[in-house]
PDB file of C-alpha atoms in Angstrom:
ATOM      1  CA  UNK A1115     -12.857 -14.639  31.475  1.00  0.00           C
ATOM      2  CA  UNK A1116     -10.493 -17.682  31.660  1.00  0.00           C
ATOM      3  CA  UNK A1117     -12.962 -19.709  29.566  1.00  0.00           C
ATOM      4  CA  UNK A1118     -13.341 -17.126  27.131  1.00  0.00           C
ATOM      5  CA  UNK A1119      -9.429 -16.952  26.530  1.00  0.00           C
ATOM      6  CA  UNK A1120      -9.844 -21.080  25.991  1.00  0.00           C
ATOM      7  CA  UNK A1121     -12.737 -20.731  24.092  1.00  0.00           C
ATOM      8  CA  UNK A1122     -11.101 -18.363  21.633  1.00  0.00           C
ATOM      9  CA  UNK A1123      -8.048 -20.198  21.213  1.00  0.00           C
ATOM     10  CA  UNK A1124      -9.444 -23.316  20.132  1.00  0.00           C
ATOM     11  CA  UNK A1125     -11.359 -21.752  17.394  1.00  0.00           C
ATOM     12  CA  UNK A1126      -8.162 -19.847  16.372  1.00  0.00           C
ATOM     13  CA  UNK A1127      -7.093 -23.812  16.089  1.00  0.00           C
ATOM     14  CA  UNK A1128      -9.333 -24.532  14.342  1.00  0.00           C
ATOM     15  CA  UNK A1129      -9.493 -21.597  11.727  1.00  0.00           C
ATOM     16  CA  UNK A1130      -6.020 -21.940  11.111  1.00  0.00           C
ATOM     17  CA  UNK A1131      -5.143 -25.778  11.243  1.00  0.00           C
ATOM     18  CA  UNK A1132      -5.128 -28.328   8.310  1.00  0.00           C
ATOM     19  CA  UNK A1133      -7.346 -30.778   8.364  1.00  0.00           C
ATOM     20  CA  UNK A1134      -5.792 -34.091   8.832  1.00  0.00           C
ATOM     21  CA  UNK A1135      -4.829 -35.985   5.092  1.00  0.00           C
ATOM     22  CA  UNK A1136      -4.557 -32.373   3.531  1.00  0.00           C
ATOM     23  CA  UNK A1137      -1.942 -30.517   2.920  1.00  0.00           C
ATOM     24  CA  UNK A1138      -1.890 -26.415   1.934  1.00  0.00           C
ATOM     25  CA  UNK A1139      -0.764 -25.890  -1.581  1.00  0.00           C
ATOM     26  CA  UNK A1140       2.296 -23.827  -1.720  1.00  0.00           C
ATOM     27  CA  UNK A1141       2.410 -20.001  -2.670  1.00  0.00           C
ATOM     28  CA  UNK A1142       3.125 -19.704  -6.059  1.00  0.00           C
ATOM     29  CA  UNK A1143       3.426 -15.714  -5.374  1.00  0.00           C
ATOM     30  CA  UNK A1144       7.304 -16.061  -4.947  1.00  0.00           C
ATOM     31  CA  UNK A1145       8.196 -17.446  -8.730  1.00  0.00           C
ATOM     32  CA  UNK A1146       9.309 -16.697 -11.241  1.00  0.00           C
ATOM     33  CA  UNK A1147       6.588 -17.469 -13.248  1.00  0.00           C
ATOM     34  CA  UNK A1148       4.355 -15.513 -11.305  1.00  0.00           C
ATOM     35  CA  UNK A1149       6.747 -12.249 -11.801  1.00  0.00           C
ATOM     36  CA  UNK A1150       6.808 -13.656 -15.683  1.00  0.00           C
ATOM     37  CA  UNK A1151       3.358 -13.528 -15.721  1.00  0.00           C
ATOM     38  CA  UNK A1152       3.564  -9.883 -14.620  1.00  0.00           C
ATOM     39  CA  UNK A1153       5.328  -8.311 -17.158  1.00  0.00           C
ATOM     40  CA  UNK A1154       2.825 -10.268 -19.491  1.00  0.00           C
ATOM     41  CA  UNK A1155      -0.199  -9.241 -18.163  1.00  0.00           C
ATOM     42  CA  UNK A1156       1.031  -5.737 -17.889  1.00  0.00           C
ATOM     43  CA  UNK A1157       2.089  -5.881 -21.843  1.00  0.00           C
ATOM     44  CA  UNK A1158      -2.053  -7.310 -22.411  1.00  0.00           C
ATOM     45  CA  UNK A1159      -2.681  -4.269 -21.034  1.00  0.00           C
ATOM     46  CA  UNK A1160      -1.399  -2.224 -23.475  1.00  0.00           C
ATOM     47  CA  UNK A1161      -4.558   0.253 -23.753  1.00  0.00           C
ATOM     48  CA  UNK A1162      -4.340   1.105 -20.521  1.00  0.00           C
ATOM     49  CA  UNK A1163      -1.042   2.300 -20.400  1.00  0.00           C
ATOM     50  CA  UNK A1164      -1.130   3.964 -23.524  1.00  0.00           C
ATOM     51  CA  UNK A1165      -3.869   6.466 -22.201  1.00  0.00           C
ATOM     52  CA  UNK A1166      -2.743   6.857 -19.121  1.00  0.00           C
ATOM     53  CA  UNK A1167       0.896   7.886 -20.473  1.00  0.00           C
ATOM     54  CA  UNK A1168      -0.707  10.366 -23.249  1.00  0.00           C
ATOM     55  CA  UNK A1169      -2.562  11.659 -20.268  1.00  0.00           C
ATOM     56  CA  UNK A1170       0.349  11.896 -18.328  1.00  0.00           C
ATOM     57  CA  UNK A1171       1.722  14.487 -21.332  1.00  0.00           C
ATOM     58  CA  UNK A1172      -1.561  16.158 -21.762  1.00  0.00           C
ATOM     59  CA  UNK A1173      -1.835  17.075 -17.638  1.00  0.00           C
ATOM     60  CA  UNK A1174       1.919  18.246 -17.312  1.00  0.00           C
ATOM     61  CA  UNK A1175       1.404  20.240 -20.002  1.00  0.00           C
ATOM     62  CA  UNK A1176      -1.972  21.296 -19.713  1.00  0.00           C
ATOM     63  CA  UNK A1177      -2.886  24.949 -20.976  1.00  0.00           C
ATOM     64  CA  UNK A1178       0.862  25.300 -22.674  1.00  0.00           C
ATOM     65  CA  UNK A1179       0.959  26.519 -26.436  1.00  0.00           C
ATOM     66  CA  UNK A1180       3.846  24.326 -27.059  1.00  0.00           C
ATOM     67  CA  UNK A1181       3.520  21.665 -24.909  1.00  0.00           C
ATOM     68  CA  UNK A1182       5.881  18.541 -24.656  1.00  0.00           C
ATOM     69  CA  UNK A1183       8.053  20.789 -27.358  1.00  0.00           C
ATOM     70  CA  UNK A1184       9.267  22.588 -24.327  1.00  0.00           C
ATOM     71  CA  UNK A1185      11.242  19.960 -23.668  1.00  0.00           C
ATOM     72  CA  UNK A1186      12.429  19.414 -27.243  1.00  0.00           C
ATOM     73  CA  UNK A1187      13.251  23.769 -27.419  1.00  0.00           C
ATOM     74  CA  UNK A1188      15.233  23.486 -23.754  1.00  0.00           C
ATOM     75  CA  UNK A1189      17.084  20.373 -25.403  1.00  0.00           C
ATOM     76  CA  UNK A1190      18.050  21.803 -28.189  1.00  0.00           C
ATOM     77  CA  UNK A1191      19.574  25.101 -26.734  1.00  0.00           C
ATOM     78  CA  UNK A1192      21.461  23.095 -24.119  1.00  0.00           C
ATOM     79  CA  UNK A1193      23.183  21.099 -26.987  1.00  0.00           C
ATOM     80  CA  UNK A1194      23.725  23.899 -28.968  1.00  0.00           C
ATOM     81  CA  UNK A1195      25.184  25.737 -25.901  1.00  0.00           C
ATOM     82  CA  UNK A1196      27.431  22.478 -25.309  1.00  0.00           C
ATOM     83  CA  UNK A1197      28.212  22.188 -28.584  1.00  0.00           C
ATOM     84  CA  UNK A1198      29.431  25.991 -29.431  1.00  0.00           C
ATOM     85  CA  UNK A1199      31.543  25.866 -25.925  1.00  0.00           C
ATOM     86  CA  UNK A1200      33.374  22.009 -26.172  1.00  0.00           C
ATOM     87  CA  UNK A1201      33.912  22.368 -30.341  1.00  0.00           C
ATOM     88  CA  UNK A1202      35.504  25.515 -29.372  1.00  0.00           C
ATOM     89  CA  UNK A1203      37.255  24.323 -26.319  1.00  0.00           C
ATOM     90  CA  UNK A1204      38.156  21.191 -27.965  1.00  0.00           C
ATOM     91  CA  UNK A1205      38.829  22.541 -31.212  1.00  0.00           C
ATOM     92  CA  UNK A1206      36.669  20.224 -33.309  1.00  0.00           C
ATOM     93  CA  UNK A1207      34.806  20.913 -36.228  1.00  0.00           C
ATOM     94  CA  UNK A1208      30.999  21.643 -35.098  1.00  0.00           C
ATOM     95  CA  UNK A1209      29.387  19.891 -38.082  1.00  0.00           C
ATOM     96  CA  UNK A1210      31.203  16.895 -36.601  1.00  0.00           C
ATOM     97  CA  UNK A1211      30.594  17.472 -32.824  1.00  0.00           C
ATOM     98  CA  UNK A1212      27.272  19.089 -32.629  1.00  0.00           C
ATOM     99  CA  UNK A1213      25.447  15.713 -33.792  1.00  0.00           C
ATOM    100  CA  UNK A1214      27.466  13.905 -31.409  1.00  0.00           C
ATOM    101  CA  UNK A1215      26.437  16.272 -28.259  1.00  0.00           C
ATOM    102  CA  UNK A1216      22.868  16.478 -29.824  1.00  0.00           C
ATOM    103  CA  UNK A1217      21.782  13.039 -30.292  1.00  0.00           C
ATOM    104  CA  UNK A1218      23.828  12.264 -26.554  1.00  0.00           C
ATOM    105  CA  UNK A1219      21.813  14.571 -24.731  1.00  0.00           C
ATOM    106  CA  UNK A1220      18.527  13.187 -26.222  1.00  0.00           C
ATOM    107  CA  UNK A1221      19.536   9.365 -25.635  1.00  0.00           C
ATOM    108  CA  UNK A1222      20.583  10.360 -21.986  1.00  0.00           C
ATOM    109  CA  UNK A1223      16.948  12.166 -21.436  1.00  0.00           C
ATOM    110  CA  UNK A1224      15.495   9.429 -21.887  1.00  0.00           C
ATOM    111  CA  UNK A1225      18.296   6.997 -19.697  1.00  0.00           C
ATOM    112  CA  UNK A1226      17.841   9.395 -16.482  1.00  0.00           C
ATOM    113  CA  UNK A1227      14.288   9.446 -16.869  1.00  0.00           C
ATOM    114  CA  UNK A1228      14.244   5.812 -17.071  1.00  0.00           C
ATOM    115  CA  UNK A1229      16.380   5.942 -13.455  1.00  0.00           C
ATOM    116  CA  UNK A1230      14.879   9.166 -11.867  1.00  0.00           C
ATOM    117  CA  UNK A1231      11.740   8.464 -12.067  1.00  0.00           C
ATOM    118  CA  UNK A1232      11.759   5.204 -12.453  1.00  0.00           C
ATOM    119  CA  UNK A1233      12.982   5.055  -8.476  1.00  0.00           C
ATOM    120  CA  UNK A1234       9.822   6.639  -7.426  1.00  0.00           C
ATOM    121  CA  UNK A1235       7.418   5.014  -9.810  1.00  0.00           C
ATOM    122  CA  UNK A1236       5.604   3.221  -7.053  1.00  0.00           C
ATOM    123  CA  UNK A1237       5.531   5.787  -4.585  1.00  0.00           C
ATOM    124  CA  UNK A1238       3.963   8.392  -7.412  1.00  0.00           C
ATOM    125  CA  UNK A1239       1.366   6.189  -8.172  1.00  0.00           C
ATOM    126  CA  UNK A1240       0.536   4.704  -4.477  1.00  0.00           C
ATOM    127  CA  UNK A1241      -3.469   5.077  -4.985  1.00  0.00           C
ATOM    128  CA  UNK A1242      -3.646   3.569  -8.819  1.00  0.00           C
ATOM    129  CA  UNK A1243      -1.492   0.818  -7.023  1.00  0.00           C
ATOM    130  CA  UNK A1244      -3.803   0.125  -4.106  1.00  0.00           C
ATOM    131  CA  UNK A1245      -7.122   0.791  -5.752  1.00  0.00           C
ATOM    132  CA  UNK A1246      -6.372  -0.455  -9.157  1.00  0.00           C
ATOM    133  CA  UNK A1247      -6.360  -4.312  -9.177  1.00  0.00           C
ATOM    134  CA  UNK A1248      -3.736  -4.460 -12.656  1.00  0.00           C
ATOM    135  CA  UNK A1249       0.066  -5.568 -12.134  1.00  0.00           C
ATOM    136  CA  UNK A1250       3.150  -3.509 -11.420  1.00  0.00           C
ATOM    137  CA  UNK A1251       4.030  -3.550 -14.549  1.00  0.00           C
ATOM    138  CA  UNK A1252       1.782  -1.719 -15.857  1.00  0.00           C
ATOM    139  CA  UNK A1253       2.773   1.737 -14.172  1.00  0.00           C
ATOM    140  CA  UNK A1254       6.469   0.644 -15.611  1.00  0.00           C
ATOM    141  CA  UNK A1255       5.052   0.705 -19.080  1.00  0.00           C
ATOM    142  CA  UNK A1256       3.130   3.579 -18.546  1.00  0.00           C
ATOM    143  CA  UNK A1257       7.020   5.308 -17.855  1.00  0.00           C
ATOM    144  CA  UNK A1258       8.717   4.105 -20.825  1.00  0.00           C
ATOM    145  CA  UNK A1259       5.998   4.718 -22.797  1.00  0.00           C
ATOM    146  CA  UNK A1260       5.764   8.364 -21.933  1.00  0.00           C
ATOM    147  CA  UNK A1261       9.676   8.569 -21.995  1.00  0.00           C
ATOM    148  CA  UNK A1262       9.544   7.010 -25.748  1.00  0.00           C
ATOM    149  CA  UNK A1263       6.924   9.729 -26.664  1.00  0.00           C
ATOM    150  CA  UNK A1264       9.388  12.784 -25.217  1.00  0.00           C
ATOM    151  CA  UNK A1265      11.746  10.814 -27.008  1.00  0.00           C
ATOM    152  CA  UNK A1266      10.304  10.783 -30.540  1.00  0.00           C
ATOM    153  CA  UNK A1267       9.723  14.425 -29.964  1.00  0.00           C
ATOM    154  CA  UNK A1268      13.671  15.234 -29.414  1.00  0.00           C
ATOM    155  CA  UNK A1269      14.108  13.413 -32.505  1.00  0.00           C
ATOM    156  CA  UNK A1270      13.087  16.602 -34.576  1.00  0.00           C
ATOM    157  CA  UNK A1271      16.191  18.517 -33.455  1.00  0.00           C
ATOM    158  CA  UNK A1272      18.296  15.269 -34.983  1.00  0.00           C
ATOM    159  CA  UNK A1273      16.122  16.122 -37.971  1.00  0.00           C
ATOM    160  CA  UNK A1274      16.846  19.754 -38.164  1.00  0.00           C
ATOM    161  CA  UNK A1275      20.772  18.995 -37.633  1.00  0.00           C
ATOM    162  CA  UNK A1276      20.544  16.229 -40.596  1.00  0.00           C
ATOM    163  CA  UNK A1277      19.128  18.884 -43.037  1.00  0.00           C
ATOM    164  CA  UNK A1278      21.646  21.463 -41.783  1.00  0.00           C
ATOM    165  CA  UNK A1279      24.655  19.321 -41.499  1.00  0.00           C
ATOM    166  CA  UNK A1280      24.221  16.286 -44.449  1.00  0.00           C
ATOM    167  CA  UNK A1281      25.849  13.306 -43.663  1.00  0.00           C
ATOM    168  CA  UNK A1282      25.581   9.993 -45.483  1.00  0.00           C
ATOM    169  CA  UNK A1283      23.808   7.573 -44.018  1.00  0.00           C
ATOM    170  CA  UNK A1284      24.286   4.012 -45.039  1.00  0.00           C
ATOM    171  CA  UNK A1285      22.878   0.872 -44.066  1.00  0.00           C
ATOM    172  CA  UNK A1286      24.314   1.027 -40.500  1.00  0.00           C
ATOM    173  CA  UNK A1287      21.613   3.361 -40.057  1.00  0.00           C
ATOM    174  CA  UNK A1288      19.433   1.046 -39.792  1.00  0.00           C
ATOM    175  CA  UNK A1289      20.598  -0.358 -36.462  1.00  0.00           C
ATOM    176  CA  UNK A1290      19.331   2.290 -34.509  1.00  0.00           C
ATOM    177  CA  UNK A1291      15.958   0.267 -34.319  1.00  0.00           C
ATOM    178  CA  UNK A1292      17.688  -2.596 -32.375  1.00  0.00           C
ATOM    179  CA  UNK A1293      19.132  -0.138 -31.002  1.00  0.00           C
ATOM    180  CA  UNK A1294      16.363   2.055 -29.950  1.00  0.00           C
ATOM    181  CA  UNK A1295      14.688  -1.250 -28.691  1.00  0.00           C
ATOM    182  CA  UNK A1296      17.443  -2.428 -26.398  1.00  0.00           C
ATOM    183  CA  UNK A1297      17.117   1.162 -25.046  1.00  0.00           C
ATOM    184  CA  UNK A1298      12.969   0.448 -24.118  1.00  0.00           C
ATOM    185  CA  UNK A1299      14.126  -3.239 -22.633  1.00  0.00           C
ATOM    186  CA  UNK A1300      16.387  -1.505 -20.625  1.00  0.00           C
ATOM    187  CA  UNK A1301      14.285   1.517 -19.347  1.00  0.00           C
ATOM    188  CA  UNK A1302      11.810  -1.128 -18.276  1.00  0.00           C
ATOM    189  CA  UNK A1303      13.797  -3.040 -16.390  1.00  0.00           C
ATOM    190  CA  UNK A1304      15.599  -0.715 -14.514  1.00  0.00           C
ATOM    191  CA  UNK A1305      12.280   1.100 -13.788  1.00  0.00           C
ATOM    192  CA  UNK A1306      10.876  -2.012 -12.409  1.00  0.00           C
ATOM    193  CA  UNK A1307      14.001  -2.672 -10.285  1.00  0.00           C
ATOM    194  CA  UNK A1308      15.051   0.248  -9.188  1.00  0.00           C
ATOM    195  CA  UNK A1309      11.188   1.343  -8.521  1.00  0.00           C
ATOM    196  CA  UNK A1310      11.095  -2.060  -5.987  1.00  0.00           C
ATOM    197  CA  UNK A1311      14.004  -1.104  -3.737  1.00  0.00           C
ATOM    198  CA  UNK A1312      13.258   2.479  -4.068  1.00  0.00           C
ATOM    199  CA  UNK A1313       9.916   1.749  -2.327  1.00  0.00           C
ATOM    200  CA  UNK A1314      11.825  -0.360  -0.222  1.00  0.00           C
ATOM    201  CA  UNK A1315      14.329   2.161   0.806  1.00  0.00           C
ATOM    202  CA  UNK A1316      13.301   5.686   0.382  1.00  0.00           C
ATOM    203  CA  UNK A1317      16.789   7.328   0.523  1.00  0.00           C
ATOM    204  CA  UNK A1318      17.596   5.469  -2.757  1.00  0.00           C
ATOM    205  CA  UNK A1319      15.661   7.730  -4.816  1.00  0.00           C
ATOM    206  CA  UNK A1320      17.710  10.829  -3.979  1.00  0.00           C
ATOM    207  CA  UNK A1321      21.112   8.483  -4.061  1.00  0.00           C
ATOM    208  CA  UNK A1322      20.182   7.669  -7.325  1.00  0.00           C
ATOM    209  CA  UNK A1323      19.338  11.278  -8.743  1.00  0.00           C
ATOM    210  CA  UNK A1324      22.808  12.338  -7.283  1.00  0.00           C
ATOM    211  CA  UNK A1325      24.539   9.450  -9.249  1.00  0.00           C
ATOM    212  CA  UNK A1326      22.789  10.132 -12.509  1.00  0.00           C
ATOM    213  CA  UNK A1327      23.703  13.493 -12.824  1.00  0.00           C
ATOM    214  CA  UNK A1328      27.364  12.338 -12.000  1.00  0.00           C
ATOM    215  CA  UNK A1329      27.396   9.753 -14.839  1.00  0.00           C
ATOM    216  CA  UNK A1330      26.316  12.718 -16.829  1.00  0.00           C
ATOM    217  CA  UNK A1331      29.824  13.984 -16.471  1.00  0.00           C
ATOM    218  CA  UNK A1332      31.872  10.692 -16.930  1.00  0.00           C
ATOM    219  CA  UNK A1333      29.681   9.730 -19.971  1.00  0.00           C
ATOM    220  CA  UNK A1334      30.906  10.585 -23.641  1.00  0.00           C
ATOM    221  CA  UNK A1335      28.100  13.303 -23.977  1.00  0.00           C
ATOM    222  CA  UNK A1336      29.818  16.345 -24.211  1.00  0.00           C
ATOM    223  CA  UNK A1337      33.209  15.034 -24.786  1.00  0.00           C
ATOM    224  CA  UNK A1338      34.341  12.379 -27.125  1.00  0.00           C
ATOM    225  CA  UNK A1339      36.431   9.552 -26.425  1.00  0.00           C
ATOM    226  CA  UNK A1340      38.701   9.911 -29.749  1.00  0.00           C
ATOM    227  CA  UNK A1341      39.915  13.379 -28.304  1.00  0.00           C
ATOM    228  CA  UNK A1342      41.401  11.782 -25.655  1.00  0.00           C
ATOM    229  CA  UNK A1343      43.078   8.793 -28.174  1.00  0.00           C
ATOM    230  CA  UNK A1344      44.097  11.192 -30.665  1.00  0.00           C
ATOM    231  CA  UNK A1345      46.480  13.128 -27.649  1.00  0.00           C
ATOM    232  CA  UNK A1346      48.364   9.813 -27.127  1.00  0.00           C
ATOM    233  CA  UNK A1347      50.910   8.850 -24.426  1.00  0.00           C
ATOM    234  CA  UNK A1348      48.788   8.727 -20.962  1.00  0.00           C
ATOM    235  CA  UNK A1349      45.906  10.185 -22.052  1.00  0.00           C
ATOM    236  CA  UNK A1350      44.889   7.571 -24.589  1.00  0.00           C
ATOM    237  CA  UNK A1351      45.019   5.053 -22.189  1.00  0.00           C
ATOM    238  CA  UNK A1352      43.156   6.821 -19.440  1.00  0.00           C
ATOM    239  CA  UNK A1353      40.294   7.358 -22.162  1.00  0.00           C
ATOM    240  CA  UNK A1354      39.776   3.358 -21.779  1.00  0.00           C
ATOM    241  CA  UNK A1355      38.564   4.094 -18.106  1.00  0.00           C
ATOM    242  CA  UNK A1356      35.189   5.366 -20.257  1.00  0.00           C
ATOM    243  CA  UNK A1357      34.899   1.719 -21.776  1.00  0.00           C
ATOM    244  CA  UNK A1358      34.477   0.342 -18.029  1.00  0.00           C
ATOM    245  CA  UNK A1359      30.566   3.020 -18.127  1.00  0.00           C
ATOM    246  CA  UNK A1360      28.073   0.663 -19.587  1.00  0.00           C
ATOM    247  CA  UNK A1361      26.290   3.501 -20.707  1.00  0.00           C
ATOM    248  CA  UNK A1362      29.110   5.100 -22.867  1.00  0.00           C
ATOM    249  CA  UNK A1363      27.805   1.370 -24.815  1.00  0.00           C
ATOM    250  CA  UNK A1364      24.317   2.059 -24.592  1.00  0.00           C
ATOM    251  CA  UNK A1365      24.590   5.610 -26.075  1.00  0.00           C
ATOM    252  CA  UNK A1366      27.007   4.349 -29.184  1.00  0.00           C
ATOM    253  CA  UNK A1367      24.682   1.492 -30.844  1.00  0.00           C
ATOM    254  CA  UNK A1368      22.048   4.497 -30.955  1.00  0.00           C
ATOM    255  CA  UNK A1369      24.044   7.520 -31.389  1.00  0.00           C
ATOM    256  CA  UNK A1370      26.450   6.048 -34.065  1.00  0.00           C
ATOM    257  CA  UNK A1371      24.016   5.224 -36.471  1.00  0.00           C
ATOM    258  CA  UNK A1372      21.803   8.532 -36.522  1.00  0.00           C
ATOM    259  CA  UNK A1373      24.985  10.535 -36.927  1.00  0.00           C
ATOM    260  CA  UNK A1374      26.552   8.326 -39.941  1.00  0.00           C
ATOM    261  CA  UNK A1375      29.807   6.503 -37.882  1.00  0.00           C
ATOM    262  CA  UNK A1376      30.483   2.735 -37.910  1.00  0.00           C
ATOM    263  CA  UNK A1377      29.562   0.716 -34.483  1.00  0.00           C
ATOM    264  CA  UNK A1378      32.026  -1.211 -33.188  1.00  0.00           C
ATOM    265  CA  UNK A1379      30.794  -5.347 -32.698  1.00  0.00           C
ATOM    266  CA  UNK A1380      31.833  -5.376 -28.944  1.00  0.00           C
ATOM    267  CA  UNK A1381      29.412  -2.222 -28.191  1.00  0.00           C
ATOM    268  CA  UNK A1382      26.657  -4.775 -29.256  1.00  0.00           C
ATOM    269  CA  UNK A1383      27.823  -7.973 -26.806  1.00  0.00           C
ATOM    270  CA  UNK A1384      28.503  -5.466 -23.661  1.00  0.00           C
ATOM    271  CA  UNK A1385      24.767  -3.670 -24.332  1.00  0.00           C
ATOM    272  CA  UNK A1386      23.103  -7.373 -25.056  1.00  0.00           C
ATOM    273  CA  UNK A1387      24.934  -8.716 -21.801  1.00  0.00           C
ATOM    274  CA  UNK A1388      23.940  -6.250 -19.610  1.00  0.00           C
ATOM    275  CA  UNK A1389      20.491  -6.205 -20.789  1.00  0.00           C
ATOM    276  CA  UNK A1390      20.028 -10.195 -20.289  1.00  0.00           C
ATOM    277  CA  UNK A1391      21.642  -9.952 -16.831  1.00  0.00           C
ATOM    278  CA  UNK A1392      19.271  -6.747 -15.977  1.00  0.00           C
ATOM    279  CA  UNK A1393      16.426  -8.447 -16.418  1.00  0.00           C
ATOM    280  CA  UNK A1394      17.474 -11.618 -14.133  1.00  0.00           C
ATOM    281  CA  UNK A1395      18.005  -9.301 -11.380  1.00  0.00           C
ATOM    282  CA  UNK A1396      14.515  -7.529 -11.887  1.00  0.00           C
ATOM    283  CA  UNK A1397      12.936 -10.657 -12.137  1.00  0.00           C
ATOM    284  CA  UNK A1398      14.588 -11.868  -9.144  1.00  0.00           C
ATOM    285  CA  UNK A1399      13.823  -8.403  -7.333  1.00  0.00           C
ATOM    286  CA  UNK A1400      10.064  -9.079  -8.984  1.00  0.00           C
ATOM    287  CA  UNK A1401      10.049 -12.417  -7.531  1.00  0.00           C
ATOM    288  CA  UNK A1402      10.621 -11.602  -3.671  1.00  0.00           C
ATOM    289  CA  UNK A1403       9.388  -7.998  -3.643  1.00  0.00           C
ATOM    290  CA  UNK A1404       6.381  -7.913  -6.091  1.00  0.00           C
ATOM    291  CA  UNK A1405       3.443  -8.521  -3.779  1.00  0.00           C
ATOM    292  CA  UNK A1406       5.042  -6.477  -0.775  1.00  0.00           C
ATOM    293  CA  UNK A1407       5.101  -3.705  -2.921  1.00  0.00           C
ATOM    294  CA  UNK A1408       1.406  -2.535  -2.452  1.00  0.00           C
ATOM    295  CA  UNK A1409       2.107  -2.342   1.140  1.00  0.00           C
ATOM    296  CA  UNK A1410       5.280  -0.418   1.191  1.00  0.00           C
ATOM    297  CA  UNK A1411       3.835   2.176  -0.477  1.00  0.00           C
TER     298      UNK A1411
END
C-alpha cells in the first residue's frame, strides 16, 4: 500500500511539473483583452442573438392575439392614468405633461429591464451557458436586443400622442439617436456587470429589483423638476437633489428631444461620463469574473 502511495505521487510529479529550461506561458484568461475580445466575439455573433431574442418574444407571447402590444396597451394606460392624476394634482397643462410621463415611462421600461433582468441573465440561461460554447456576451445582447424590440414597440404610443398633441420638432430631434444609442451602451453594460455579481451573489438580484422600483419614485417620471423650481424659496433648491440621479440624465437626452424641449449640454457630459466609467468597471468585473461564471451558475 505504502509503495502505491509513492508510486502515485511521483507520477502526480511528474504530470504536473515543468520540464527543466521551460517555462508555462501565462493565462491570458484574466485581461483585458481577453474580456475585449468577448464583447467582440459576442457582437460577430450577431445572428445568433437576433433569433434567439425574436424567439424570446415569440415564446412569452406564444398563442396571444396581441402579443408584445400587451406591453405597449398596459404602458399606455399607466401613463395616461399618471398623467390625468399628476396634471391634475400638479395643475399642469396635460398636452404639456402627458408626453413628459409617456415617453418617461417607456425610457424607464427599458432602464429596469436592463437592471432586473439583467441581474439574473446568467442564472436564466445556466444550460445555453454550459452547453453552448459562445461568450457571455452573447446572452447580454440577446437582452438588449429584446429590450430594444419592446422598446420600438412603446414608441407607437409617442406616435399616437405626437398626432394628438402637435408639437414642433426641430433639429434637436434628432439627438434622440445618440441618445437612444447611449441608452443600448448602457443596458449592455450594466447587464453584463450586474449579471456577474448577481451570479456571484444571489441576494443581489432581489436588492436590486427593490432599488429599481425605488428610483422609480425619485426619478423625474411622473413629476417634473421645473415644478419644484417654479415654487421657489426651499423647494427650488431641494429639486437640485434630482440632478445628483444619473438617470434623471439618462432619461432627458432621450425624452427631451421626442417631446420638442431643448437639452441642456451638461446632461450630455454626466450621461457620456458615466457611460465610459461603466464600461471600465464591467470590463474589470469581465476580466476577473468572466471564466468563473460558467461555474457559478
Amino acid at each position: 500500500m505504502e509503495q502505491e502511495k509513492n508510486t502515485l505521487a511521483a507520477d502526480i510529479a511528474r504530470m504536473t511539473s515543468t520540464p527543466e529550461g521551460h517555462t508555462v506561458p501565462p493565462s491570458d484568461s484574466k485581461t483585458f483583452r481577453a474580456a475585449f475580445e468577448d464583447l467582440l466575439q459576442g457582437a460577430k455573433q450577431h445572428e445568433l442573438w437576433l433569433m434567439l431574442g425574436l424567439q424570446d418574444i415569440k415564446q412569452r407571447y406564444r398563442r396571444s392575439v396581441l402579443g408584445p402590444f400587451w406591453i405597449t396597451i398596459a404602458t399606455g394606460v399607466m401613463a395616461l392614468a399618471l398623467g390625468l392624476l399628476y396634471s391634475m394634482l400638479f395643475q399642469l397643462p396635460l398636452a404639456d405633461f402627458l408626453p413628459h410621463v409617456t415617453v418617461g415611462l417607456i425610457m424607464w421600461n427599458f432602464i429596469s429591464g436592463a437592471i432586473k433582468e439583467g441581474s439574473t441573465i446568467f442564472i436564466d440561461n445556466e444550460g445555453l451557458i454550459k452547453q453552448l460554447p459562445a461568450p457571455l456576451s452573447v446572452h447580454v445582447y440577446r437582452l438588449v436586443w429584446r429590450q430594444t424590440l419592446f422598446l420600438g414597440h412603446n414608441l407607437i404610443i409617442w406616435l399616437l400622442l405626437i398626432i394628438i398633441f402637435p408639437r414642433s420638432l426641430g433639429w434637436e430631434f434628432f439627438l434622440v439617436i445618440p441618445g437612444m444609442l447611449l441608452l443600448i451602451v448602457n443596458g449592455v453594460w450594466v447587464s453584463m456587470f450586474f449579471g456577474m455579481v448577481a451570479t456571484r451573489f444571489r441576494d443581489v438580484a432581489p436588492l436590486l429589483e427593490a432599488l429599481t422600483q425605488l428610483l422609480f419614485y425619485v426619478t423625474p417620471i411622473v413629476w417634473t423638476t421645473k415644478t419644484l423650481t417654479d415654487q421657489g424659496g426651499a423647494v427650488a433648491d431641494r429639486a437640485r437633489i434630482a440632478e445628483l440621479n444619473p438617470l434623471y440624465h439618462y432619461l432627458e437626452v432621450v425624452r427631451a428631444p421626442l417631446i420638442g424641449e431643448p437639452v441642456a449640454a451638461y446632461h450630455w457630459w454626466i450621461v457620456l461620463a458615466f457611460t465610459a466609467g461603466g464600461l471600465l468597471i464591467a470590463m474589470v468585473a469581465m476580466r476577473q469574473w468572466r471564466f468563473r461564471v460558467s461555474y457559478w451558475v
